[in-house]
Short mmCIF file of C-alpha atoms in Angstrom, two decimals:
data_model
loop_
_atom_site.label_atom_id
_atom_site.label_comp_id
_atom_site.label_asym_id
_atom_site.label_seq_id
_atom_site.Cartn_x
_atom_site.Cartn_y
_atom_site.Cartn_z
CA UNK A 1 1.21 34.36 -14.96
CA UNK A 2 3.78 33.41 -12.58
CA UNK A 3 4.28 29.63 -12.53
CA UNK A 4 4.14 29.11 -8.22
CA UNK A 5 0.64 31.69 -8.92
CA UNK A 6 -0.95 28.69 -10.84
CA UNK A 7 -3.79 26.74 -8.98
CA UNK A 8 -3.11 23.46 -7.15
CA UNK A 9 -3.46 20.52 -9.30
CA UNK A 10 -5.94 17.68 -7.95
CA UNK A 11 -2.18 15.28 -7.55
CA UNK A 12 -0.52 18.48 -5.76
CA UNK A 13 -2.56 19.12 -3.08
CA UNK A 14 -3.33 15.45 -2.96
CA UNK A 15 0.46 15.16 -2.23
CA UNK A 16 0.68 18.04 0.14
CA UNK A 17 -2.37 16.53 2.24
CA UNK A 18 -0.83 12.94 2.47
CA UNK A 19 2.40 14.28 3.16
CA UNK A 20 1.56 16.63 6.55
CA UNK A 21 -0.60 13.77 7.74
CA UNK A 22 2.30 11.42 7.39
CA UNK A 23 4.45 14.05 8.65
CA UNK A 24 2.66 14.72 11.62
CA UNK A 25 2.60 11.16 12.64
CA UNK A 26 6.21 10.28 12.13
CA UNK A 27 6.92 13.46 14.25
CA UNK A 28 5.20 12.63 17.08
CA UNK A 29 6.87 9.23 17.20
CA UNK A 30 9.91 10.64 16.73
CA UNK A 31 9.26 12.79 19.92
CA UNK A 32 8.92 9.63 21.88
CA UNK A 33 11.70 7.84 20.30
CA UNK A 34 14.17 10.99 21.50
CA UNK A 35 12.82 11.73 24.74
CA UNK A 36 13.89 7.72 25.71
CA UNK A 37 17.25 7.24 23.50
CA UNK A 38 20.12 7.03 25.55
CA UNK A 39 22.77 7.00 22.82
CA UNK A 40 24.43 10.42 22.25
CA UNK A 41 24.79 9.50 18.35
CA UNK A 42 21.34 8.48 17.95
CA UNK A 43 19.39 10.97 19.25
CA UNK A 44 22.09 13.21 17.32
CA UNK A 45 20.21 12.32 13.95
CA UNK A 46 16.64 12.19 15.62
CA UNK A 47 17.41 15.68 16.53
CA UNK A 48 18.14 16.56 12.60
CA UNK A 49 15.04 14.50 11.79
CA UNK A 50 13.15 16.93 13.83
CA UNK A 51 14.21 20.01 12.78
CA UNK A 52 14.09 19.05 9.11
CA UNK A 53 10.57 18.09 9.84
CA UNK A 54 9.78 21.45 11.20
CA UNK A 55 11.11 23.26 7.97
CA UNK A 56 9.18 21.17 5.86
CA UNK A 57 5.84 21.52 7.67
CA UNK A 58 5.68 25.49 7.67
CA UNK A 59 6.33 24.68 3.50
CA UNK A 60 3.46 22.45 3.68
CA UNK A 61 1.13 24.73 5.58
CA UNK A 62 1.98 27.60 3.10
CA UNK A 63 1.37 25.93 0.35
CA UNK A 64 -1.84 24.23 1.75
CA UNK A 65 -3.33 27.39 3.15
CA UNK A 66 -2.64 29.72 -0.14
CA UNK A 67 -5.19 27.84 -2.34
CA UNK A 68 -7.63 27.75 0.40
CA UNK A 69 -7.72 24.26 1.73
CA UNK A 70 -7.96 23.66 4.87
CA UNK A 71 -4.41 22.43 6.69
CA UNK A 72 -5.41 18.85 7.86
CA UNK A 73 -5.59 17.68 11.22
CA UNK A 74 -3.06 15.09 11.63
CA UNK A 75 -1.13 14.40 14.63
CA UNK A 76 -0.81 16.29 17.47
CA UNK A 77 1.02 16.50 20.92
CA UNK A 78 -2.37 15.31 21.67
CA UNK A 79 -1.50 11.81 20.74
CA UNK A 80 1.79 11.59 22.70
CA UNK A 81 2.54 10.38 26.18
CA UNK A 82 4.94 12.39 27.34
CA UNK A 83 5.20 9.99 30.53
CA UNK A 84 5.36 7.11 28.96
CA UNK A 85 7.62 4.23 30.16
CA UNK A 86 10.32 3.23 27.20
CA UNK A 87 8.48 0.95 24.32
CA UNK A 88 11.82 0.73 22.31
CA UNK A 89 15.04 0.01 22.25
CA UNK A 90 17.94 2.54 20.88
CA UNK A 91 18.58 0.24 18.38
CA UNK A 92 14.85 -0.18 17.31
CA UNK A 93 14.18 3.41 16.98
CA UNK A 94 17.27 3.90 14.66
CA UNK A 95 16.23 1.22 12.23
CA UNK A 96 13.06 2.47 12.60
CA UNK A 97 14.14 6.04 11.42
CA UNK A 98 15.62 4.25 8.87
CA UNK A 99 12.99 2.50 7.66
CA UNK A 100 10.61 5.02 7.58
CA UNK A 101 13.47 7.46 5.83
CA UNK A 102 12.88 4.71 2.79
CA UNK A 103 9.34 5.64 2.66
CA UNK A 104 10.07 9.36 2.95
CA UNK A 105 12.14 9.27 -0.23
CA UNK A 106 10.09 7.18 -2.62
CA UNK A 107 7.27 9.69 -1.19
CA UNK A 108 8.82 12.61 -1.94
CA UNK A 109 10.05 11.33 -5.46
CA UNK A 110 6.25 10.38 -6.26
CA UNK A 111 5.00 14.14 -5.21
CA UNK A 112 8.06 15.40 -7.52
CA UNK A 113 6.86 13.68 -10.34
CA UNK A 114 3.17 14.86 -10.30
CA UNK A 115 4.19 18.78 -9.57
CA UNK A 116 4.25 21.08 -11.98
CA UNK A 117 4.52 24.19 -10.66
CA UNK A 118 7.62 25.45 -10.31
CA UNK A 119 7.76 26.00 -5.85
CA UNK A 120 6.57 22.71 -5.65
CA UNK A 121 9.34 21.16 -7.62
CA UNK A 122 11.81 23.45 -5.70
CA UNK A 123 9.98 22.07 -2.63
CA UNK A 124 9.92 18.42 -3.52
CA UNK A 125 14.08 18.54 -4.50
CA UNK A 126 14.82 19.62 -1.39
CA UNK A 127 12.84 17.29 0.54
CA UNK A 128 14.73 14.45 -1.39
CA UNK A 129 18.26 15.81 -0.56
CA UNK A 130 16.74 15.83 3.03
CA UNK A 131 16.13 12.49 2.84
CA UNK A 132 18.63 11.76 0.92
CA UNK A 133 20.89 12.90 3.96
CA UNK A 134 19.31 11.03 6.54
CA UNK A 135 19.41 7.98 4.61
CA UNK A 136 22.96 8.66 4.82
CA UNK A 137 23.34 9.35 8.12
CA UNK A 138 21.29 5.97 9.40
CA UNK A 139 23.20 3.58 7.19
CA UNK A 140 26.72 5.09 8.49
CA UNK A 141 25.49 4.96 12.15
CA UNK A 142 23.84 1.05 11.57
CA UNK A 143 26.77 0.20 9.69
CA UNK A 144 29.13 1.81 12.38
CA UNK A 145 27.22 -0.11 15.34
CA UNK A 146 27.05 -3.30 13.60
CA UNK A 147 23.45 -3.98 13.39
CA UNK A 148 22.87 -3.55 9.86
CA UNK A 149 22.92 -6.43 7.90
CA UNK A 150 23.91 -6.16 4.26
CA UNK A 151 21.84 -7.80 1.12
CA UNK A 152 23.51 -11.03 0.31
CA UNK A 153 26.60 -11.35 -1.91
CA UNK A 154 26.73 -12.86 -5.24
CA UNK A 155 30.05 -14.12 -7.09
CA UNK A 156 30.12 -12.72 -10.98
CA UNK A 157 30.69 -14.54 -13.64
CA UNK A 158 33.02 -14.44 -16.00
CA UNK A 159 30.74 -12.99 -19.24
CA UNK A 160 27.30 -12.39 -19.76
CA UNK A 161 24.90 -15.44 -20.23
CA UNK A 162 21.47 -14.82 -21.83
CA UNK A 163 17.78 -16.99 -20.82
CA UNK A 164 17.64 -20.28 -23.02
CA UNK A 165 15.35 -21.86 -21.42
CA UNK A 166 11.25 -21.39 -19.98
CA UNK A 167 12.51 -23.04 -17.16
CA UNK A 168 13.96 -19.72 -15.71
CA UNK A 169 10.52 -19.17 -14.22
CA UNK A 170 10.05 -22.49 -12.80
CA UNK A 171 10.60 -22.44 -9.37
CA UNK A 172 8.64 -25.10 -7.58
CA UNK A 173 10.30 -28.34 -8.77
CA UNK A 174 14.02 -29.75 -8.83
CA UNK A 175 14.72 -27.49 -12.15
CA UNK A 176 13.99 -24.29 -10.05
CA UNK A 177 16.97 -21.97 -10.70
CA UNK A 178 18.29 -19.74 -7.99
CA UNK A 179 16.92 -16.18 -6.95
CA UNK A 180 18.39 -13.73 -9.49
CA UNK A 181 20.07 -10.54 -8.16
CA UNK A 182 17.12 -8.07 -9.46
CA UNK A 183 14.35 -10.44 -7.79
CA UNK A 184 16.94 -10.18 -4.01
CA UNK A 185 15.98 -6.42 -4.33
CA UNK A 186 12.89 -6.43 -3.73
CA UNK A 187 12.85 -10.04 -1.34
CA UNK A 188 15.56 -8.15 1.21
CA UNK A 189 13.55 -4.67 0.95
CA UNK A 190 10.02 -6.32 1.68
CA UNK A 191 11.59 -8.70 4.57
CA UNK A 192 12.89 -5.45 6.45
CA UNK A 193 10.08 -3.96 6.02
CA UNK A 194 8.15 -6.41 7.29
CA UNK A 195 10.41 -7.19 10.11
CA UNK A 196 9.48 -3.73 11.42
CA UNK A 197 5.63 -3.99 10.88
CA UNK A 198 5.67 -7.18 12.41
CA UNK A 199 7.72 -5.75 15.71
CA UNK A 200 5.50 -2.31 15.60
CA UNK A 201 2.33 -4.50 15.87
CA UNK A 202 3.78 -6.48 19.11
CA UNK A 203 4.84 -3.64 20.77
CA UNK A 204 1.36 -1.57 19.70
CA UNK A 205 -0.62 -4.77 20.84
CA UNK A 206 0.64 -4.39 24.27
CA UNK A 207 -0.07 -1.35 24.73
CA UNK A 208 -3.22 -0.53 23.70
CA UNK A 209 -6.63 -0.46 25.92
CA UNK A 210 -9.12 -1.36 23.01
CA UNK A 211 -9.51 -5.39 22.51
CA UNK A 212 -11.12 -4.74 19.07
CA UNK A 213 -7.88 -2.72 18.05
CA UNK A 214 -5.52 -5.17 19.93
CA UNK A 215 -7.33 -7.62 18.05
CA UNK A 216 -6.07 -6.16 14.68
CA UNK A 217 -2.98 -5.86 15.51
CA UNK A 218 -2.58 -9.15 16.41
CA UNK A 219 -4.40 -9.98 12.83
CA UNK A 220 -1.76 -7.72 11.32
CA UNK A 221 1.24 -9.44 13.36
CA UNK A 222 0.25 -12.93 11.73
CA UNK A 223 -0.38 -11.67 8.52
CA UNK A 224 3.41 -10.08 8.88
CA UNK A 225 4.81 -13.23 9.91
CA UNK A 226 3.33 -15.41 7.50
CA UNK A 227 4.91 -13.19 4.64
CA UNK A 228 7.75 -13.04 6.15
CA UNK A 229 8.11 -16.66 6.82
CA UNK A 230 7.06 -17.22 2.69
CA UNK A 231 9.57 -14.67 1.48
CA UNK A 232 12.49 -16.12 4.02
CA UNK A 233 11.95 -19.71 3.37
CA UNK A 234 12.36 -19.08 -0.44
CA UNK A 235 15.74 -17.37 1.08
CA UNK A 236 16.56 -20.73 3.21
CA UNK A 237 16.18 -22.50 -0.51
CA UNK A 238 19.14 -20.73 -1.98
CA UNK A 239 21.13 -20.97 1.54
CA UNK A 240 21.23 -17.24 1.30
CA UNK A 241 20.67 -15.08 5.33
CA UNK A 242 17.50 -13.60 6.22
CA UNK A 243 17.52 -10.06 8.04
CA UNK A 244 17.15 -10.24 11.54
CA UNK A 245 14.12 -9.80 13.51
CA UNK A 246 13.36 -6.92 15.62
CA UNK A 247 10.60 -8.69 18.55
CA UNK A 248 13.36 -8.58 21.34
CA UNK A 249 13.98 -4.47 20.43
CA UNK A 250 10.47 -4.30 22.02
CA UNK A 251 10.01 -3.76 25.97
CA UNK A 252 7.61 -5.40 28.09
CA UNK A 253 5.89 -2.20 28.61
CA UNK A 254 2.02 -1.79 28.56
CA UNK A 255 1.92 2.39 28.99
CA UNK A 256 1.54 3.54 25.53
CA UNK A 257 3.40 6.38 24.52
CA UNK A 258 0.58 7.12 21.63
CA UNK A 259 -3.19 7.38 21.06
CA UNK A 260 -4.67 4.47 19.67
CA UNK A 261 -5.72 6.74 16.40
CA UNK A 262 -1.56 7.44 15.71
CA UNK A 263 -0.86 3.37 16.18
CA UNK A 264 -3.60 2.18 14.13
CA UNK A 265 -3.23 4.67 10.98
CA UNK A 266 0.60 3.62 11.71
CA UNK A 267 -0.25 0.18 11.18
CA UNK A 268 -2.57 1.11 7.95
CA UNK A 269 0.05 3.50 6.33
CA UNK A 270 2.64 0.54 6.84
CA UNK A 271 0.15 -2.35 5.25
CA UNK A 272 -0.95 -0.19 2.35
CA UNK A 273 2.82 0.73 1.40
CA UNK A 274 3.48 -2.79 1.80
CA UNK A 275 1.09 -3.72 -1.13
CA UNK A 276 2.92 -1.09 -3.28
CA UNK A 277 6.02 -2.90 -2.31
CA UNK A 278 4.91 -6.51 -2.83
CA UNK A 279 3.31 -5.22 -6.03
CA UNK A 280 7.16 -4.52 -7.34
CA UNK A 281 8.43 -7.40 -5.96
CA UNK A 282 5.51 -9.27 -8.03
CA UNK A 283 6.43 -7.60 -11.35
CA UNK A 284 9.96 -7.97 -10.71
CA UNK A 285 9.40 -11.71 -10.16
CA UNK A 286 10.50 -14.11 -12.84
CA UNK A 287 10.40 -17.41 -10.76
CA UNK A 288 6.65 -18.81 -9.87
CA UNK A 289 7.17 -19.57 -6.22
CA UNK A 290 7.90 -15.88 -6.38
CA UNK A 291 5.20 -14.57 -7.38
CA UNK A 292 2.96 -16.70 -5.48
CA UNK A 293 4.20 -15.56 -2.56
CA UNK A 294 3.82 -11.80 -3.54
CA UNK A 295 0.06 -12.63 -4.36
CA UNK A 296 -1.03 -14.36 -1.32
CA UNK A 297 0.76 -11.12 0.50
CA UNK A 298 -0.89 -8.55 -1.51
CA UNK A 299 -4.27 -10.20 -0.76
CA UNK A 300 -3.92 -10.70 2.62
CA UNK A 301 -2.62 -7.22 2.90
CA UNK A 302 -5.83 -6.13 1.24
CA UNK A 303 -7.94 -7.48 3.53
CA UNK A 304 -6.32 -6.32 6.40
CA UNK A 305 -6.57 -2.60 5.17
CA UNK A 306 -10.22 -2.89 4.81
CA UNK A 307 -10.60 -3.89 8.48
CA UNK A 308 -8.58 -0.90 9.50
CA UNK A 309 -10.56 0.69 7.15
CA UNK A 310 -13.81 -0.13 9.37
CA UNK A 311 -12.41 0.56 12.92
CA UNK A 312 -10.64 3.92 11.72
CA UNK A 313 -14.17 5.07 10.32
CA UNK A 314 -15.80 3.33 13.62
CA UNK A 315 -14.03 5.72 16.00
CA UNK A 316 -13.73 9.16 13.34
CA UNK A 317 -10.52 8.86 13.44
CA UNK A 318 -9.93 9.01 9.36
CA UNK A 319 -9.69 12.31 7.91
CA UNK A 320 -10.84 13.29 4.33
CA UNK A 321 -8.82 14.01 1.93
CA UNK A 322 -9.65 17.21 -0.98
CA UNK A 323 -12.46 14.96 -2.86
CA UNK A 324 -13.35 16.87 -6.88
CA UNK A 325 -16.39 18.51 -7.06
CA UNK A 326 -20.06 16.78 -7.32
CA UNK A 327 -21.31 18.06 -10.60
CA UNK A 328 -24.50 16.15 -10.42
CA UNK A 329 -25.38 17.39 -6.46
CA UNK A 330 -23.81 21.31 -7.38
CA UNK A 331 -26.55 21.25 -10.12
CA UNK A 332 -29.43 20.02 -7.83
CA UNK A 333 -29.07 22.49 -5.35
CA UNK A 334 -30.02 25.43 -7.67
#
């Protein structure tokens, strides 16, 4: 049997199905975010985003379609504004693409390493190098207009020095050590991304014509804030910078340039990453503060997704993914 003949796995076509649902939405922001950008160079690399996009969603549809699932609904032009006033700045939408070019990759790693058959893995590569590329191509364009701001710099020392003490994790007291260099990784990573949930949920808030979803936003704002504002004060400690906020790359537009069902499952896919990405940060974490801080934001985070949880299923919005087969109700129904 030819290996791309073999049946779906229940982790391939789970992979396939989240990735055209994320695909879809990031597209149809990314349509916004071009249609306002003034800068020649930015909308340059929105344009590749695009197109790459494109290629990888008639991939996705093949492979959906062959083993007889049904291609999911997504995002359509149905959720963009075409005639929407400007939400974002140039700069905004760059780190934005950015950002969400981070989440692409570890996405597309994570569907690599559950795929077996052979197209998949052919598929999967060359979504990495895609992203690979953009990754490239934001960071030398940030970098090149200044508005990137590096992870902090350490001096080295002179020869490797080894733990001696249980005090290393002690970081409450006077005998608190400094952050280490692994536990900055994850610190810098989870502040930027947090910077940009925090800003999305402003600008979303504003927008929006539901209370009860303006309402959750708002929720999700604070809940951003007050991680941030954990994570950054442990910064402060160690006199080490904090990554800039994003609140003033936000207009004072109210015409949204989305449905409310693209901002909120936005908002969800960006708090349940985040509790992938504190969870790192938590088993990274060697210093107690640390981890506290990763704890509170996981559990806060959790309880936020279960109110979008409600309001998505409130208004249909939230699509089903492939579920495996009842075996007790397939053997009632003889």
């Amino acid at each position: 049997m030819e290996n791309d003949n073999i049946k779906l796995t229940s982790s391939e076509i789970g992979t396939l199905w989240g990735e055209y649902v994320n695909g879809t939405m990031t597209e149809i922001v990314n349509k916004h975010m071009i249609s306002i950008i003034e800068d020649g160079e930015t909308k340059q690399i929105f344009e590749i985003a695009i197109k790459t996009w494109e290629k990888q969603k008639k991939q996705l549809v093949s492979f959906i379609e062959k083993d007889g699932f049904p291609v999911p609904i997504g995002f359509t032009e149905s959720d963009l504004n075409k005639n929407a006033e400007r939400l974002f700045s140039d700069t905004f939408c760059l780190n934005y693409l950015h950002i969400m070019t981070i989440h692409g990759l570890v996405g597309h790693t994570t569907a690599l390493s559950v795929s077996i058959r052979k197209d998949l893995r052919e598929f999967y590569n060359s979504c990495v190098d895609d992203a690979k590329n953009m990754y490239d191509l934001t960071i030398e364009l940030l970098l090149k207009k200044g508005v990137f701001q590096r992870d902090p710099y350490f001096y080295p020392n002179e020869t490797p020095e080894i733990i001696t003490s249980t005090d290393f994790m002690d970081g409450f007291f006077g005998k608190g050590r400094v952050l280490s260099s692994t536990e900055l990784i994850s610190i810098s990573l989870n502040i930027k991304k947090g910077v940009m949930a925090k800003a999305l949920s402003i600008g979303f808030s504003q927008v929006t014509e539901s209370k009860d979803i303006r309402k959750f936003f708002e929720e999700l704002e604070k809940a951003a804030d007050e991680s941030l504002q954990n994570l950054s004060e442990i910064l402060h400690k160690d006199n080490l910078p904090v990554p800039m906020s994003w609140e003033s790359e936000i207009t004072a537009s109210k015409d949204s340039p989305f449905s409310d069902k693209l901002m909120l499952y936005h908002m969800g896919f960006l708090a349940q990453t985040a509790q992938v990405y504190y969870g790192t940060g938590l088993a990274g974490s060697m210093r107690t503060d640390l981890a506290l801080a990763y704890e509170k934001a996981i559990l806060k985070s959790l309880g936020i997704t279960r109110k979008w949880f409600g309001i998505m299923v409130k208004n249909k919005w939230l699509e089903q993914p492939p579920l495996a087969p009842n075996r007790k109700e397939l053997a009632q129904d003889k």
